[in-house]
Amino acid sequence: MGPGTGITENGLRRLLNEWDPIGVADAVRDEYDCMLAPLLQRLRHGADQAEIGEFLRHELEDHFGLAPLPSEPEGMAARLMSWWTDAGRADGIDRVE
């Protein structure tokens, strides 16, 4: 299955729940689902790590009301970019669309 399928969405949900910036993923498994579609859209359209980090920072500050540490969104953005690249390789394609 290609990126953007249920498998990819589930993988992204797993990563966001592991990150768990507000500390509720053990109790609320879909807390970060509001970020799934926007993140997948950005990744599919070739967003770079800085763009993903900025989106995550904006969500933490404006949506969740947190003041993230400077490295939190950027570190998660790097992890998401690596995951996205690996998802494309696992599907046997060079570029994820």
mmCIF file of C-alpha atoms in Angstrom:
data_model
loop_
_atom_site.group_PDB
_atom_site.id
_atom_site.type_symbol
_atom_site.label_atom_id
_atom_site.label_comp_id
_atom_site.label_asym_id
_atom_site.label_seq_id
_atom_site.Cartn_x
_atom_site.Cartn_y
_atom_site.Cartn_z
ATOM 1 C CA MET A 1 0.000 0.000 0.000
ATOM 2 C CA GLY A 2 1.196 3.471 -0.791
ATOM 3 C CA PRO A 3 1.807 6.343 1.582
ATOM 4 C CA GLY A 4 -1.442 8.061 2.442
ATOM 5 C CA THR A 5 -3.262 4.799 3.041
ATOM 6 C CA GLY A 6 -4.630 3.636 6.370
ATOM 7 C CA ILE A 7 -1.307 1.998 7.099
ATOM 8 C CA THR A 8 0.526 5.310 6.660
ATOM 9 C CA GLU A 9 -2.068 7.154 8.724
ATOM 10 C CA ASN A 10 -1.711 4.559 11.474
ATOM 11 C CA GLY A 11 2.077 4.878 11.346
ATOM 12 C CA LEU A 12 1.850 8.643 11.661
ATOM 13 C CA ARG A 13 -0.624 8.311 14.546
ATOM 14 C CA ARG A 14 1.807 5.949 16.290
ATOM 15 C CA LEU A 15 4.666 8.453 15.920
ATOM 16 C CA LEU A 16 2.577 11.341 17.228
ATOM 17 C CA ASN A 17 1.409 9.249 20.167
ATOM 18 C CA GLU A 18 4.997 8.263 20.966
ATOM 19 C CA TRP A 19 5.960 11.949 20.890
ATOM 20 C CA ASP A 20 2.900 12.791 23.015
ATOM 21 C CA PRO A 21 3.726 16.449 23.718
ATOM 22 C CA ILE A 22 0.766 16.942 26.066
ATOM 23 C CA GLY A 23 1.119 13.593 27.843
ATOM 24 C CA VAL A 24 -2.294 12.039 27.199
ATOM 25 C CA ALA A 25 -1.700 9.408 24.500
ATOM 26 C CA ASP A 26 -2.027 6.500 26.942
ATOM 27 C CA ALA A 27 -5.587 7.555 27.711
ATOM 28 C CA VAL A 28 -6.638 9.264 24.466
ATOM 29 C CA ARG A 29 -5.260 7.439 21.405
ATOM 30 C CA ASP A 30 -6.744 9.923 18.898
ATOM 31 C CA GLU A 31 -5.674 13.157 20.609
ATOM 32 C CA TYR A 32 -3.331 14.111 17.760
ATOM 33 C CA ASP A 33 -5.529 12.951 14.877
ATOM 34 C CA CYS A 34 -6.202 16.620 14.083
ATOM 35 C CA MET A 35 -2.639 16.741 12.773
ATOM 36 C CA LEU A 36 -2.792 13.619 10.573
ATOM 37 C CA ALA A 37 -4.348 15.082 7.414
ATOM 38 C CA PRO A 38 -2.401 18.375 7.492
ATOM 39 C CA LEU A 39 0.895 16.554 8.046
ATOM 40 C CA LEU A 40 0.242 13.958 5.349
ATOM 41 C CA GLN A 41 -0.754 16.703 2.925
ATOM 42 C CA ARG A 42 2.444 18.631 3.618
ATOM 43 C CA LEU A 43 4.580 15.510 3.286
ATOM 44 C CA ARG A 44 2.910 14.491 0.024
ATOM 45 C CA HIS A 45 3.550 17.955 -1.389
ATOM 46 C CA GLY A 46 7.243 17.867 -0.533
ATOM 47 C CA ALA A 47 7.412 19.967 2.615
ATOM 48 C CA ASP A 48 10.880 20.115 4.091
ATOM 49 C CA GLN A 49 11.876 19.557 7.700
ATOM 50 C CA ALA A 50 11.680 23.267 8.539
ATOM 51 C CA GLU A 51 8.098 23.490 7.236
ATOM 52 C CA ILE A 52 7.056 20.422 9.221
ATOM 53 C CA GLY A 53 8.744 21.807 12.346
ATOM 54 C CA GLU A 54 6.952 25.133 11.933
ATOM 55 C CA PHE A 55 3.593 23.380 11.533
ATOM 56 C CA LEU A 56 4.225 21.333 14.697
ATOM 57 C CA ARG A 57 5.298 24.433 16.636
ATOM 58 C CA HIS A 58 2.178 26.291 15.494
ATOM 59 C CA GLU A 59 -0.063 23.386 16.538
ATOM 60 C CA LEU A 60 1.562 23.095 19.958
ATOM 61 C CA GLU A 61 1.293 26.817 20.624
ATOM 62 C CA ASP A 62 -2.011 27.742 19.008
ATOM 63 C CA HIS A 63 -4.055 24.547 19.117
ATOM 64 C CA PHE A 64 -2.815 22.861 22.291
ATOM 65 C CA GLY A 65 -1.783 26.012 24.184
ATOM 66 C CA LEU A 66 1.752 24.838 24.971
ATOM 67 C CA ALA A 67 5.048 26.671 24.963
ATOM 68 C CA PRO A 68 7.302 24.004 23.444
ATOM 69 C CA LEU A 69 11.000 23.782 24.106
ATOM 70 C CA PRO A 70 12.935 25.054 21.083
ATOM 71 C CA SER A 71 14.076 21.597 20.004
ATOM 72 C CA GLU A 72 10.778 19.712 20.454
ATOM 73 C CA PRO A 73 9.043 20.470 17.130
ATOM 74 C CA GLU A 74 12.299 20.373 15.178
ATOM 75 C CA GLY A 75 13.286 17.002 16.628
ATOM 76 C CA MET A 76 9.891 15.559 15.831
ATOM 77 C CA ALA A 77 10.033 17.052 12.332
ATOM 78 C CA ALA A 78 13.326 15.235 11.723
ATOM 79 C CA ARG A 79 11.770 11.994 12.924
ATOM 80 C CA LEU A 80 8.720 12.473 10.676
ATOM 81 C CA MET A 81 10.882 13.207 7.629
ATOM 82 C CA SER A 82 12.908 10.052 8.231
ATOM 83 C CA TRP A 83 9.741 8.006 8.687
ATOM 84 C CA TRP A 84 8.223 9.449 5.493
ATOM 85 C CA THR A 85 11.333 8.641 3.487
ATOM 86 C CA ASP A 86 11.400 5.111 4.882
ATOM 87 C CA ALA A 87 7.681 4.659 4.085
ATOM 88 C CA GLY A 88 8.409 5.518 0.456
ATOM 89 C CA ARG A 89 11.328 3.083 0.300
ATOM 90 C CA ALA A 90 9.248 0.309 1.841
ATOM 91 C CA ASP A 91 6.736 0.803 -0.968
ATOM 92 C CA GLY A 92 9.515 0.531 -3.532
ATOM 93 C CA ILE A 93 9.307 4.098 -4.771
ATOM 94 C CA ASP A 94 11.952 6.785 -4.722
ATOM 95 C CA ARG A 95 9.646 9.729 -4.164
ATOM 96 C CA VAL A 96 6.535 9.630 -2.042
ATOM 97 C CA GLU A 97 3.591 11.378 -3.675
#
